[in-house]
Amino acid sequence: MFEQEVLSLLQTHQTPFYLFDAGQLQQRVRFLQTLLPGQVELCYALKANPFLAREVSPLVARLELCSPGEYAICDQLDLPPGQFVISGVYKDPAWLQDLVARQGEEMIFTVESLQQFELLHHAAQVTGKKLSLLLRLTSGNQFGLEKDELENLFALHRHSEVLEIRGVQYFSGTQKTSLKRLARELGMLDEFLAHLHQRLGAPVGELEFGPGFPIDYFDRPDPQQEEAFLRQAAALFAQMNYRGKIVLELGRSIAATCGRYVTKVVDRKTNGGQNYAIVDGGIHQLVYYGQSLAMHRPPVTAFPLRQGEPLQKWNICGALCTINDLLVKQLPLPDLRLGDVLVFDRAGAYCMTEGIALFLSRDLPQILLRQQDGQIRTLRQARQIHFLNTPHYDTKEDI
């Protein structure tokens, strides 16, 4: 059935393109919610895939936005500001004050530094808006506040008329496969939240935590193994002494499985005894975690299917003029022919935004969405981008 859909799409859509699936997205969110404790809510990190913003909004409690651009996307889609968590290590002061003046009381703002706290405090005083804040605890990098800084902000401003410090935010990385590490982090947070409770005389209202749940991109993922991992992670949350609201910020774990990348074989050759297939896509549009496509084998299927033909080993290369544009090494497939299509699974997170899109000024690919009713909708047409790399000499002085 999927082969028929791919071949049908190729009649009306040029490769390369992304295909996102709203039904699979909904199933994924429900799967996560079913495994997690009942008091745990989900926040979707928009940076994972902004093209899913409208589809994911009704499925989760919050949307994390890390830039004015991400806010503009959600604003243009008329998504509810009450879902927005305005995050980011840098918040442009002019943009922030304007945002606070217009919609500040509806959102939550994270605090990454003492300077950022003062910026938000000033914006609240100037506009007369009462702001809801989450203080980000550092995990030992450039993000967030030290424990003593965070504790002092709680203590000094817990009765503020213009600020409501709702809780603590903590994020320590992505693709974390160690349950022991997760247990250590939750243990540390549990202890720190209990300390704050004792110091303040009242419990901290909420914890927003980025668990960095892993996604297995390579070979053929084992759903039972992932479910076992998530069940054990859920047990760790249930064992916490903290009884406030817990919101898990997830991006990759929500979006990765609901996307595919489709690219076509446009050339083939054998050099030095190695088979090479050149596709019209490449690493500028397909980026799995760690940019390690060529070191591991991602889930990929070739169409049309040719059952019974002997397998050959193929190196799949993209259209960029660099030897680094190597998608898969030694992929066992039947004889690849011009016009054959390769479909890469688990391409729903980061692929369309992390690639080196401007390199060689190649077009941005089309983005399609399979809606809940099965209809295919175009979210973005293919876009020429060469003008972004074109120098402009507007006056004689510029030449």
Short mmCIF file of C-alpha atoms in Angstrom, two decimals:
data_model
loop_
_atom_site.label_atom_id
_atom_site.label_comp_id
_atom_site.label_asym_id
_atom_site.label_seq_id
_atom_site.Cartn_x
_atom_site.Cartn_y
_atom_site.Cartn_z
CA MET A 1 0.00 0.00 0.00
CA PHE A 2 2.80 2.42 0.88
CA GLU A 3 4.57 1.65 -2.41
CA GLN A 4 1.40 2.55 -4.30
CA GLU A 5 1.13 5.84 -2.40
CA VAL A 6 4.75 6.75 -3.17
CA LEU A 7 4.36 5.93 -6.86
CA SER A 8 1.13 7.93 -6.93
CA LEU A 9 2.76 10.97 -5.32
CA LEU A 10 5.54 10.84 -7.89
CA GLN A 11 2.97 11.45 -10.60
CA THR A 12 2.25 14.93 -9.24
CA HIS A 13 5.23 15.89 -7.04
CA GLN A 14 8.87 16.28 -7.94
CA THR A 15 11.59 14.77 -5.81
CA PRO A 16 13.11 15.38 -3.40
CA PHE A 17 10.30 16.00 -0.91
CA TYR A 18 9.35 15.41 2.70
CA LEU A 19 6.14 13.63 3.64
CA PHE A 20 4.84 14.14 7.17
CA ASP A 21 1.94 12.13 8.56
CA ALA A 22 -0.58 13.75 10.93
CA GLY A 23 -2.09 10.39 11.85
CA GLN A 24 1.26 8.95 12.86
CA LEU A 25 2.00 12.12 14.84
CA GLN A 26 -1.22 11.71 16.82
CA GLN A 27 -0.48 8.02 17.45
CA ARG A 28 3.02 8.89 18.64
CA VAL A 29 1.81 11.49 21.14
CA ARG A 30 -0.84 9.10 22.46
CA PHE A 31 1.78 6.37 22.76
CA LEU A 32 3.99 8.63 24.89
CA GLN A 33 1.06 9.83 27.01
CA THR A 34 -0.07 6.26 27.64
CA LEU A 35 3.33 5.26 29.02
CA LEU A 36 3.98 8.34 31.17
CA PRO A 37 2.48 8.96 34.63
CA GLY A 38 -0.84 10.77 34.66
CA GLN A 39 0.47 14.01 36.19
CA VAL A 40 3.04 14.44 33.40
CA GLU A 41 2.20 16.77 30.49
CA LEU A 42 4.02 17.25 27.19
CA CYS A 43 5.64 20.31 25.66
CA TYR A 44 6.65 20.17 21.98
CA ALA A 45 9.95 21.84 21.05
CA LEU A 46 9.11 23.61 17.79
CA LYS A 47 12.73 23.52 16.63
CA ALA A 48 12.36 19.79 15.95
CA ASN A 49 9.92 20.47 13.10
CA PRO A 50 8.03 23.77 12.74
CA PHE A 51 5.91 22.31 9.92
CA LEU A 52 4.05 20.18 12.46
CA ALA A 53 3.11 23.13 14.68
CA ARG A 54 -0.60 23.24 13.79
CA GLU A 55 -1.01 19.46 13.94
CA VAL A 56 0.77 19.02 17.27
CA SER A 57 -0.76 22.02 19.06
CA PRO A 58 -4.04 20.32 20.08
CA LEU A 59 -2.17 17.19 21.18
CA VAL A 60 0.18 18.75 23.77
CA ALA A 61 0.00 21.18 26.66
CA ARG A 62 2.73 23.58 25.46
CA LEU A 63 4.88 24.66 22.55
CA GLU A 64 8.47 25.73 23.22
CA LEU A 65 9.63 28.61 21.01
CA CYS A 66 13.30 29.58 20.97
CA SER A 67 13.41 32.55 18.58
CA PRO A 68 11.37 35.44 17.19
CA GLY A 69 11.08 33.43 13.97
CA GLU A 70 9.50 30.46 15.74
CA TYR A 71 7.08 32.81 17.46
CA ALA A 72 6.21 34.39 14.09
CA ILE A 73 5.41 30.93 12.66
CA CYS A 74 2.99 30.12 15.48
CA ASP A 75 1.49 33.61 15.41
CA GLN A 76 0.80 33.34 11.66
CA LEU A 77 -0.85 29.95 12.26
CA ASP A 78 -3.09 31.56 14.93
CA LEU A 79 -1.99 29.08 17.56
CA PRO A 80 -3.03 29.94 21.14
CA PRO A 81 -0.41 32.10 22.92
CA GLY A 82 -1.41 30.41 26.17
CA GLN A 83 0.53 27.38 24.94
CA PHE A 84 3.76 29.27 24.27
CA VAL A 85 6.90 28.92 26.35
CA ILE A 86 9.25 31.65 25.14
CA SER A 87 12.67 30.13 25.64
CA GLY A 88 16.16 30.65 24.27
CA VAL A 89 19.57 31.58 25.60
CA TYR A 90 19.24 35.01 23.93
CA LYS A 91 16.05 37.05 23.88
CA ASP A 92 16.21 40.19 21.74
CA PRO A 93 15.32 43.07 24.11
CA ALA A 94 13.27 45.17 21.65
CA TRP A 95 11.33 42.17 20.36
CA LEU A 96 10.77 40.87 23.88
CA GLN A 97 9.38 44.15 25.19
CA ASP A 98 7.02 44.40 22.22
CA LEU A 99 5.89 40.80 22.76
CA VAL A 100 5.32 41.40 26.47
CA ALA A 101 3.26 44.50 25.71
CA ARG A 102 1.02 42.62 23.27
CA GLN A 103 0.59 39.14 24.72
CA GLY A 104 2.93 38.81 27.69
CA GLU A 105 0.36 37.77 30.28
CA GLU A 106 -0.75 34.79 28.19
CA MET A 107 2.66 33.10 27.86
CA ILE A 108 5.43 31.62 29.95
CA PHE A 109 8.98 32.99 29.70
CA THR A 110 12.14 31.11 30.64
CA VAL A 111 15.01 32.84 32.43
CA GLU A 112 18.53 31.90 31.30
CA SER A 113 20.59 34.44 33.23
CA LEU A 114 20.40 37.22 35.78
CA GLN A 115 20.55 39.74 32.95
CA GLN A 116 17.64 38.03 31.23
CA PHE A 117 15.69 38.14 34.49
CA GLU A 118 16.26 41.89 34.74
CA LEU A 119 15.19 42.29 31.11
CA LEU A 120 11.91 40.48 31.77
CA HIS A 121 11.38 42.27 35.10
CA HIS A 122 11.84 45.64 33.40
CA ALA A 123 9.49 44.71 30.54
CA ALA A 124 6.83 43.70 33.06
CA GLN A 125 7.19 46.96 35.00
CA VAL A 126 7.10 49.14 31.88
CA THR A 127 4.10 47.42 30.32
CA GLY A 128 2.17 46.67 33.50
CA LYS A 129 1.86 43.01 32.48
CA LYS A 130 2.29 40.24 35.04
CA LEU A 131 4.64 37.63 33.58
CA SER A 132 4.90 33.91 34.32
CA LEU A 133 8.48 32.67 34.54
CA LEU A 134 10.37 29.40 34.61
CA LEU A 135 13.90 29.68 35.97
CA ARG A 136 16.28 27.47 34.01
CA LEU A 137 18.79 25.51 36.06
CA THR A 138 22.12 25.01 34.32
CA SER A 139 23.35 21.51 33.58
CA GLY A 140 26.95 22.72 33.44
CA ASN A 141 27.04 24.59 30.12
CA GLN A 142 26.17 28.02 28.72
CA PHE A 143 22.47 27.58 29.48
CA GLY A 144 20.65 28.53 32.65
CA LEU A 145 21.39 29.74 36.16
CA GLU A 146 23.45 28.37 39.03
CA LYS A 147 21.49 26.85 41.92
CA ASP A 148 22.25 29.73 44.29
CA GLU A 149 21.24 32.32 41.70
CA LEU A 150 17.99 30.52 41.02
CA GLU A 151 17.24 30.11 44.73
CA ASN A 152 17.85 33.80 45.41
CA LEU A 153 15.51 34.86 42.60
CA PHE A 154 12.79 32.67 44.06
CA ALA A 155 13.35 34.10 47.53
CA LEU A 156 13.55 37.76 46.50
CA HIS A 157 10.64 37.85 44.04
CA ARG A 158 8.15 35.24 45.25
CA HIS A 159 5.74 38.03 46.30
CA SER A 160 6.31 40.22 43.25
CA GLU A 161 3.29 42.05 41.83
CA VAL A 162 4.59 41.83 38.26
CA LEU A 163 6.24 38.40 38.20
CA GLU A 164 5.02 34.90 38.98
CA ILE A 165 7.90 32.44 39.25
CA ARG A 166 6.08 29.23 38.43
CA GLY A 167 8.91 26.77 38.68
CA VAL A 168 12.15 25.33 37.39
CA GLN A 169 13.23 24.30 33.90
CA TYR A 170 16.03 21.81 33.32
CA PHE A 171 17.42 20.31 30.12
CA SER A 172 20.68 18.43 29.82
CA GLY A 173 20.89 17.06 26.29
CA THR A 174 19.33 14.80 23.70
CA GLN A 175 19.52 11.15 22.68
CA LYS A 176 20.14 10.05 26.27
CA THR A 177 20.12 6.25 26.37
CA SER A 178 21.25 5.82 29.96
CA LEU A 179 18.51 5.24 32.54
CA LYS A 180 21.17 5.63 35.24
CA ARG A 181 21.90 9.14 34.01
CA LEU A 182 18.19 9.96 33.94
CA ALA A 183 17.84 8.63 37.49
CA ARG A 184 20.76 10.80 38.66
CA GLU A 185 19.23 13.91 37.08
CA LEU A 186 15.80 13.29 38.58
CA GLY A 187 17.36 12.55 41.95
CA MET A 188 19.26 15.84 41.84
CA LEU A 189 16.13 17.75 40.82
CA ASP A 190 14.02 16.03 43.47
CA GLU A 191 16.52 17.04 46.14
CA PHE A 192 16.83 20.62 44.87
CA LEU A 193 13.06 21.12 44.65
CA ALA A 194 12.70 19.81 48.20
CA HIS A 195 15.40 22.26 49.31
CA LEU A 196 13.54 25.14 47.64
CA HIS A 197 10.32 24.03 49.33
CA GLN A 198 12.04 24.13 52.71
CA ARG A 199 13.69 27.49 52.03
CA LEU A 200 10.55 29.17 50.68
CA GLY A 201 8.03 27.54 52.98
CA ALA A 202 5.93 26.54 49.96
CA PRO A 203 6.28 23.94 47.20
CA VAL A 204 7.60 24.86 43.77
CA GLY A 205 4.64 24.79 41.40
CA GLU A 206 6.11 22.97 38.44
CA LEU A 207 9.12 21.34 36.83
CA GLU A 208 9.65 21.54 33.08
CA PHE A 209 12.20 18.89 32.21
CA GLY A 210 13.84 17.88 28.93
CA PRO A 211 14.51 14.14 29.31
CA GLY A 212 16.16 13.80 25.90
CA PHE A 213 14.41 10.51 25.14
CA PRO A 214 16.41 8.67 22.45
CA ILE A 215 15.26 7.76 18.94
CA ASP A 216 16.92 4.83 17.18
CA TYR A 217 17.52 6.15 13.67
CA PHE A 218 19.71 3.41 12.30
CA ASP A 219 19.15 -0.13 11.10
CA ARG A 220 15.62 -1.29 11.89
CA PRO A 221 14.36 0.20 15.16
CA ASP A 222 12.90 -2.18 17.73
CA PRO A 223 9.62 -0.73 19.08
CA GLN A 224 9.61 -3.17 22.00
CA GLN A 225 13.04 -2.00 23.11
CA GLU A 226 11.95 1.65 23.00
CA GLU A 227 8.74 0.88 24.92
CA ALA A 228 10.72 -0.92 27.62
CA PHE A 229 13.03 2.11 27.95
CA LEU A 230 10.11 4.53 28.22
CA ARG A 231 8.32 2.38 30.79
CA GLN A 232 11.42 2.36 32.97
CA ALA A 233 11.79 6.12 32.53
CA ALA A 234 8.13 6.58 33.50
CA ALA A 235 8.75 4.55 36.65
CA LEU A 236 11.55 6.95 37.61
CA PHE A 237 9.19 9.93 37.34
CA ALA A 238 6.56 8.12 39.39
CA GLN A 239 9.12 7.45 42.15
CA MET A 240 9.93 11.14 42.65
CA ASN A 241 8.97 12.74 45.95
CA TYR A 242 8.10 15.95 44.10
CA ARG A 243 4.34 16.19 43.60
CA GLY A 244 4.01 19.38 41.57
CA LYS A 245 3.23 19.56 37.88
CA ILE A 246 5.82 17.94 35.59
CA VAL A 247 6.02 18.97 31.94
CA LEU A 248 8.33 17.04 29.64
CA GLU A 249 9.80 19.05 26.78
CA LEU A 250 10.22 16.74 23.80
CA GLY A 251 11.01 17.39 20.15
CA ARG A 252 12.80 14.52 18.47
CA SER A 253 10.83 11.89 20.38
CA ILE A 254 7.52 13.35 19.19
CA ALA A 255 8.34 14.22 15.58
CA ALA A 256 10.99 11.84 14.24
CA THR A 257 8.82 8.83 13.46
CA CYS A 258 6.12 10.67 11.52
CA GLY A 259 8.27 11.87 8.61
CA ARG A 260 9.81 10.47 5.44
CA TYR A 261 12.24 11.89 2.91
CA VAL A 262 11.82 10.85 -0.72
CA THR A 263 14.62 11.22 -3.26
CA LYS A 264 15.20 9.84 -6.76
CA VAL A 265 18.15 8.11 -8.44
CA VAL A 266 19.40 10.44 -11.19
CA ASP A 267 22.70 8.76 -12.06
CA ARG A 268 24.58 5.52 -11.39
CA LYS A 269 28.09 4.30 -12.00
CA THR A 270 30.74 1.81 -10.92
CA ASN A 271 34.09 3.30 -9.95
CA GLY A 272 36.93 1.12 -8.71
CA GLY A 273 34.60 -1.80 -8.26
CA GLN A 274 32.20 0.26 -6.08
CA ASN A 275 28.59 0.90 -7.12
CA TYR A 276 27.43 4.49 -6.74
CA ALA A 277 23.90 5.83 -7.07
CA ILE A 278 23.49 9.61 -7.25
CA VAL A 279 20.19 10.97 -5.93
CA ASP A 280 18.67 14.41 -6.37
CA GLY A 281 18.67 15.02 -2.60
CA GLY A 282 21.57 14.90 -0.18
CA ILE A 283 22.97 15.81 3.22
CA HIS A 284 21.78 19.39 2.82
CA GLN A 285 18.22 18.07 3.30
CA LEU A 286 18.57 14.80 5.21
CA VAL A 287 20.28 15.09 8.58
CA TYR A 288 19.85 12.39 11.18
CA TYR A 289 21.30 12.75 14.66
CA GLY A 290 25.03 13.49 14.64
CA GLN A 291 25.19 13.73 10.83
CA SER A 292 26.26 10.08 10.83
CA LEU A 293 24.30 8.67 7.92
CA ALA A 294 27.28 7.15 6.19
CA MET A 295 28.54 5.49 9.38
CA HIS A 296 25.26 3.70 10.08
CA ARG A 297 22.39 2.36 8.01
CA PRO A 298 19.15 4.32 8.38
CA PRO A 299 15.76 2.76 7.64
CA VAL A 300 15.49 3.15 3.85
CA THR A 301 13.41 1.42 1.21
CA ALA A 302 13.90 1.43 -2.57
CA PHE A 303 10.91 1.62 -4.94
CA PRO A 304 9.77 -0.04 -7.06
CA LEU A 305 10.32 -3.24 -5.10
CA ARG A 306 12.12 -5.94 -7.09
CA GLN A 307 11.57 -9.20 -5.29
CA GLY A 308 13.84 -12.11 -6.10
CA GLU A 309 16.60 -10.11 -7.82
CA PRO A 310 20.16 -10.60 -6.54
CA LEU A 311 21.39 -7.96 -4.10
CA GLN A 312 24.28 -5.62 -4.80
CA LYS A 313 26.01 -3.17 -2.47
CA TRP A 314 25.37 0.48 -3.28
CA ASN A 315 26.87 3.72 -2.02
CA ILE A 316 24.08 6.31 -2.06
CA CYS A 317 25.42 9.82 -2.74
CA GLY A 318 23.63 13.15 -2.90
CA ALA A 319 23.74 15.88 -5.52
CA LEU A 320 26.22 18.16 -3.72
CA CYS A 321 29.70 18.61 -5.14
CA THR A 322 31.51 17.29 -2.09
CA ILE A 323 32.73 13.81 -1.22
CA ASN A 324 31.00 14.27 2.14
CA ASP A 325 27.59 14.01 0.50
CA LEU A 326 27.32 10.30 1.24
CA LEU A 327 23.98 9.13 2.61
CA VAL A 328 24.54 5.39 2.97
CA LYS A 329 27.51 3.10 2.41
CA GLN A 330 27.27 -0.43 1.05
CA LEU A 331 23.47 -0.59 1.08
CA PRO A 332 22.31 -4.04 -0.12
CA LEU A 333 19.71 -3.51 -2.85
CA PRO A 334 18.72 -5.04 -6.16
CA ASP A 335 20.08 -3.32 -9.25
CA LEU A 336 19.28 0.40 -8.92
CA ARG A 337 18.06 2.11 -12.07
CA LEU A 338 17.54 5.70 -13.12
CA GLY A 339 14.22 6.94 -11.78
CA ASP A 340 14.14 4.54 -8.82
CA VAL A 341 13.11 6.19 -5.56
CA LEU A 342 14.63 5.87 -2.11
CA VAL A 343 12.39 6.57 0.89
CA PHE A 344 14.16 7.35 4.18
CA ASP A 345 12.04 6.80 7.29
CA ARG A 346 12.25 8.61 10.64
CA ALA A 347 12.91 11.93 8.92
CA GLY A 348 10.33 13.93 10.86
CA ALA A 349 12.70 15.82 13.19
CA TYR A 350 15.42 18.34 12.33
CA CYS A 351 16.12 17.00 8.80
CA MET A 352 14.46 19.92 7.07
CA THR A 353 16.12 22.58 9.24
CA GLU A 354 19.58 21.30 10.25
CA GLY A 355 20.96 20.61 6.78
CA ILE A 356 23.35 22.96 4.99
CA ALA A 357 20.48 24.24 2.88
CA LEU A 358 22.34 27.18 1.28
CA PHE A 359 25.32 25.13 0.08
CA LEU A 360 25.51 25.17 -3.74
CA SER A 361 22.30 27.23 -3.86
CA ARG A 362 20.11 24.21 -4.56
CA ASP A 363 16.34 24.52 -4.21
CA LEU A 364 14.56 23.79 -0.94
CA PRO A 365 12.40 20.68 -1.33
CA GLN A 366 8.64 20.50 -1.24
CA ILE A 367 7.00 19.58 2.06
CA LEU A 368 3.83 17.47 2.07
CA LEU A 369 1.46 16.47 4.85
CA ARG A 370 -0.81 13.45 4.90
CA GLN A 371 -3.80 14.67 6.89
CA GLN A 372 -5.93 12.59 9.25
CA ASP A 373 -8.42 11.95 6.44
CA GLY A 374 -5.65 10.64 4.17
CA GLN A 375 -5.59 13.68 1.90
CA ILE A 376 -2.19 15.06 0.89
CA ARG A 377 -1.66 18.76 1.53
CA THR A 378 1.29 20.87 0.39
CA LEU A 379 2.78 22.82 3.31
CA ARG A 380 5.58 24.36 1.24
CA GLN A 381 6.29 24.39 -2.47
CA ALA A 382 9.85 23.81 -3.65
CA ARG A 383 11.69 27.13 -3.28
CA GLN A 384 14.59 28.55 -5.26
CA ILE A 385 17.19 30.00 -2.90
CA HIS A 386 19.97 31.10 -5.24
CA PHE A 387 18.94 34.73 -4.70
CA LEU A 388 20.01 34.38 -1.03
CA ASN A 389 23.57 33.75 -2.18
CA THR A 390 23.58 36.39 -4.93
CA PRO A 391 25.63 39.56 -4.22
CA HIS A 392 23.83 42.82 -5.00
CA TYR A 393 25.68 45.98 -6.02
CA ASP A 394 23.07 48.69 -5.66
CA THR A 395 25.29 51.77 -6.06
CA LYS A 396 28.59 52.64 -7.70
CA GLU A 397 30.14 53.04 -4.26
CA ASP A 398 29.43 49.38 -3.53
CA ILE A 399 31.35 48.13 -6.58
#
